[in-house]
Amino acid sequence: AGQEWGLRRMRDEKVHVLVPHGSSPELDGIVVHRCRKIDPCDLVERPGGIRITSVARTLFDVGAVVGGFKLESAVEQALDKNLVAFDEIAEAVQRLYHKRRPGSLEIRRVINSRHDWSRAVQSELELRVLRMMRKLGFPEPTIQHSIRDKDGRTIRFDFAWPHVQIALEVDHSFWHSGSDEYRKDKGRDRRAALLGW
């Protein structure tokens, strides 16, 4: 399901299926996961009649398989791409959580580590920077903060502390090595500086 939804870090050569307890299919090359209950809201039928778990249920279930950072990255991506709302994930966690259920602790940690109103980071590199800032005790930034310059153009910062007009952009040479991108970034920086940032 993670691959079907296009979630990053959800690549696996094996096919994983989720079945209710009591079902014991023997399928070559397929990893079978069992659970007590699969609610109708947890299922989505895709083109071709393939039924997969919803984005919220997928995020809940994969935590035990992919680990904390990959799960957090997938949650941020799903929120950023509007594949799921934060409230849908929180509802799935509330409905499905049990401390001994695989994935429960991981998804609860991810949900509790972010504000429900906070915008999602847009890349794994931004997520790494955010985690490091939190670990080092930085004040919590506003994520994907936007301002308007004097010409009415929007300037967006990856992270910002608006009360002191400080912003942080997380760039990687892979995305920002071309001269056009570099010029755009520098132009944005100059426009922001003219506004006191």
Coordinates of C-alpha atoms in Angstrom, one line a residue:
A1 CA 0.0 0.0 0.0
G2 CA 2.9 2.4 0.8
Q3 CA 4.2 1.9 -2.7
E4 CA 0.7 2.3 -4.3
W5 CA 0.3 5.6 -2.4
G6 CA 3.7 6.8 -3.6
L7 CA 5.1 7.2 0.0
R8 CA 8.9 7.6 0.1
R9 CA 11.0 4.9 1.8
M10 CA 8.2 2.3 1.1
R11 CA 10.1 0.2 -1.3
D12 CA 10.2 -3.6 -0.7
E13 CA 10.6 -6.4 -3.2
K14 CA 8.1 -8.5 -1.2
V15 CA 4.3 -8.1 -1.3
H16 CA 2.8 -7.6 2.1
V17 CA -0.9 -8.4 2.7
L18 CA -3.0 -7.7 5.8
V19 CA -5.6 -10.3 6.7
P20 CA -8.0 -10.8 9.7
H21 CA -6.9 -13.3 12.4
G22 CA -8.2 -16.8 11.6
S23 CA -7.1 -16.4 7.9
S24 CA -3.9 -18.3 7.1
P25 CA -3.2 -18.0 3.4
E26 CA -0.1 -19.7 2.3
L27 CA 1.2 -17.6 -0.6
D28 CA 4.7 -18.0 -2.0
G29 CA 6.8 -14.9 -1.8
I30 CA 4.2 -12.9 0.1
V31 CA 4.5 -11.7 3.7
V32 CA 1.2 -12.1 5.6
H33 CA 0.3 -9.8 8.4
R34 CA -2.7 -10.6 10.6
C35 CA -4.8 -8.2 12.7
R36 CA -7.9 -8.6 14.8
K37 CA -10.0 -6.1 12.8
I38 CA -9.9 -4.3 9.5
D39 CA -12.5 -1.6 9.5
P40 CA -14.2 -0.6 6.2
C41 CA -12.7 2.9 6.6
D42 CA -9.3 1.3 6.4
L43 CA -9.8 -0.1 2.9
V44 CA -9.6 1.7 -0.4
E45 CA -10.3 0.1 -3.8
R46 CA -7.8 1.1 -6.4
P47 CA -8.2 0.9 -10.2
G48 CA -8.2 -2.7 -11.3
G49 CA -10.1 -3.9 -8.2
I50 CA -7.0 -3.9 -6.0
R51 CA -7.9 -3.3 -2.4
I52 CA -5.3 -1.6 -0.2
T53 CA -5.2 0.0 3.2
S54 CA -6.0 3.7 3.4
V55 CA -3.1 6.1 3.8
A56 CA -3.8 6.5 7.6
R57 CA -4.0 2.8 8.1
T58 CA -0.9 2.2 6.0
L59 CA 1.1 4.7 8.1
F60 CA -0.1 3.0 11.3
D61 CA 0.8 -0.5 10.1
V62 CA 4.3 0.2 8.6
G63 CA 5.8 1.8 11.7
A64 CA 7.0 -1.6 13.0
V65 CA 8.4 -2.6 9.6
V66 CA 10.2 0.5 8.4
G67 CA 11.3 2.1 11.7
G68 CA 10.9 5.6 13.2
F69 CA 12.7 7.9 10.8
K70 CA 11.2 6.4 7.7
L71 CA 7.8 6.4 9.2
E72 CA 8.1 10.1 10.2
S73 CA 9.3 10.9 6.7
A74 CA 6.4 9.1 5.1
V75 CA 3.9 10.9 7.5
E76 CA 5.4 14.3 6.6
Q77 CA 5.2 13.5 2.9
A78 CA 1.6 12.2 3.1
L79 CA 0.6 15.4 4.9
D80 CA 2.5 17.7 2.5
K81 CA 1.0 16.0 -0.6
N82 CA -2.5 16.1 0.9
L83 CA -2.8 12.3 0.8
V84 CA -4.2 12.4 4.3
A85 CA -5.2 14.9 7.0
F86 CA -3.5 14.9 10.4
D87 CA -6.9 14.2 12.0
E88 CA -7.3 11.1 10.0
I89 CA -4.0 9.7 11.2
A90 CA -4.8 10.7 14.8
E91 CA -8.2 9.0 14.5
A92 CA -6.6 5.8 13.2
V93 CA -4.1 5.8 16.0
Q94 CA -6.8 6.3 18.6
R95 CA -8.9 3.5 17.1
L96 CA -6.1 1.0 16.5
Y97 CA -3.5 1.7 19.3
H98 CA -2.5 -1.0 21.7
K99 CA 0.9 -0.9 23.3
R100 CA 1.7 -4.5 22.2
R101 CA 0.4 -4.0 18.7
P102 CA 3.2 -3.7 16.1
G103 CA 3.6 -0.1 14.9
S104 CA 1.6 1.4 17.7
L105 CA 4.5 2.9 19.6
E106 CA 6.2 4.2 16.5
I107 CA 3.2 6.0 15.0
R108 CA 2.2 7.5 18.4
R109 CA 5.7 8.9 18.9
V110 CA 5.6 10.5 15.4
I111 CA 2.1 12.0 16.0
N112 CA 3.0 13.3 19.4
S113 CA 6.3 14.8 18.1
R114 CA 4.4 17.3 15.9
H115 CA 1.7 19.9 16.2
D116 CA -1.5 19.0 14.4
W117 CA -1.6 22.5 13.0
S118 CA 2.0 22.5 11.8
R119 CA 2.7 22.4 8.1
A120 CA 4.6 19.4 6.9
V121 CA 8.3 19.5 5.9
Q122 CA 8.8 19.0 2.2
S123 CA 11.9 16.8 2.2
E124 CA 13.8 14.2 4.2
L125 CA 16.7 16.7 4.5
E126 CA 14.3 19.3 6.1
L127 CA 13.1 16.6 8.4
R128 CA 16.7 15.8 9.5
V129 CA 17.4 19.4 10.2
L130 CA 14.1 19.8 12.1
R131 CA 14.9 16.8 14.3
M132 CA 18.4 18.1 15.0
M133 CA 17.1 21.6 15.9
R134 CA 14.7 19.9 18.4
K135 CA 17.4 17.7 19.8
L136 CA 19.6 20.8 20.3
G137 CA 16.8 22.7 22.0
F138 CA 16.2 25.3 19.4
P139 CA 12.9 27.2 19.7
E140 CA 10.2 25.5 17.6
P141 CA 10.2 27.1 14.1
T142 CA 7.2 27.9 11.9
I143 CA 7.4 25.4 9.0
Q144 CA 6.9 26.5 5.4
H145 CA 6.4 30.1 6.5
S146 CA 5.4 32.6 3.8
I147 CA 5.8 36.4 3.6
R148 CA 5.1 38.9 0.7
D149 CA 7.8 41.2 -0.6
K150 CA 7.1 44.8 -1.6
D151 CA 6.1 43.7 -5.1
G152 CA 3.5 41.3 -3.7
R153 CA 5.6 38.2 -4.5
T154 CA 5.5 35.3 -2.1
I155 CA 8.7 34.3 -0.3
R156 CA 8.6 30.9 1.4
F157 CA 11.0 29.8 4.1
D158 CA 11.5 26.2 5.1
F159 CA 11.8 27.3 8.7
A160 CA 11.2 30.7 10.3
W161 CA 11.0 32.4 13.6
P162 CA 8.8 35.4 12.6
H163 CA 9.0 37.2 15.9
V164 CA 12.7 37.8 15.4
Q165 CA 12.6 37.7 11.5
I166 CA 15.0 34.8 11.2
A167 CA 14.6 32.2 8.5
L168 CA 16.4 29.0 7.6
E169 CA 16.4 27.5 4.1
V170 CA 17.6 23.9 3.7
D171 CA 19.2 23.5 0.3
H172 CA 21.1 20.6 -1.2
S173 CA 23.5 21.0 -4.1
F174 CA 21.5 18.3 -6.0
W175 CA 18.5 20.6 -6.2
H176 CA 20.2 24.0 -6.1
S177 CA 23.4 23.5 -8.1
G178 CA 22.2 25.0 -11.4
S179 CA 22.9 28.7 -12.0
D180 CA 19.2 29.5 -12.5
E181 CA 18.2 28.0 -9.1
Y182 CA 21.2 29.6 -7.4
R183 CA 20.2 33.0 -8.8
K184 CA 16.5 32.5 -7.7
D185 CA 17.7 31.6 -4.2
K186 CA 20.0 34.6 -4.0
G187 CA 17.2 36.9 -5.3
R188 CA 14.8 35.5 -2.7
D189 CA 17.4 36.1 0.0
R190 CA 18.0 39.7 -1.1
R191 CA 14.2 40.4 -1.2
A192 CA 13.8 38.9 2.3
A193 CA 16.7 41.0 3.6
L194 CA 15.1 44.2 2.3
L195 CA 12.2 43.3 4.5
G196 CA 14.4 42.9 7.6
W197 CA 14.8 39.1 7.4

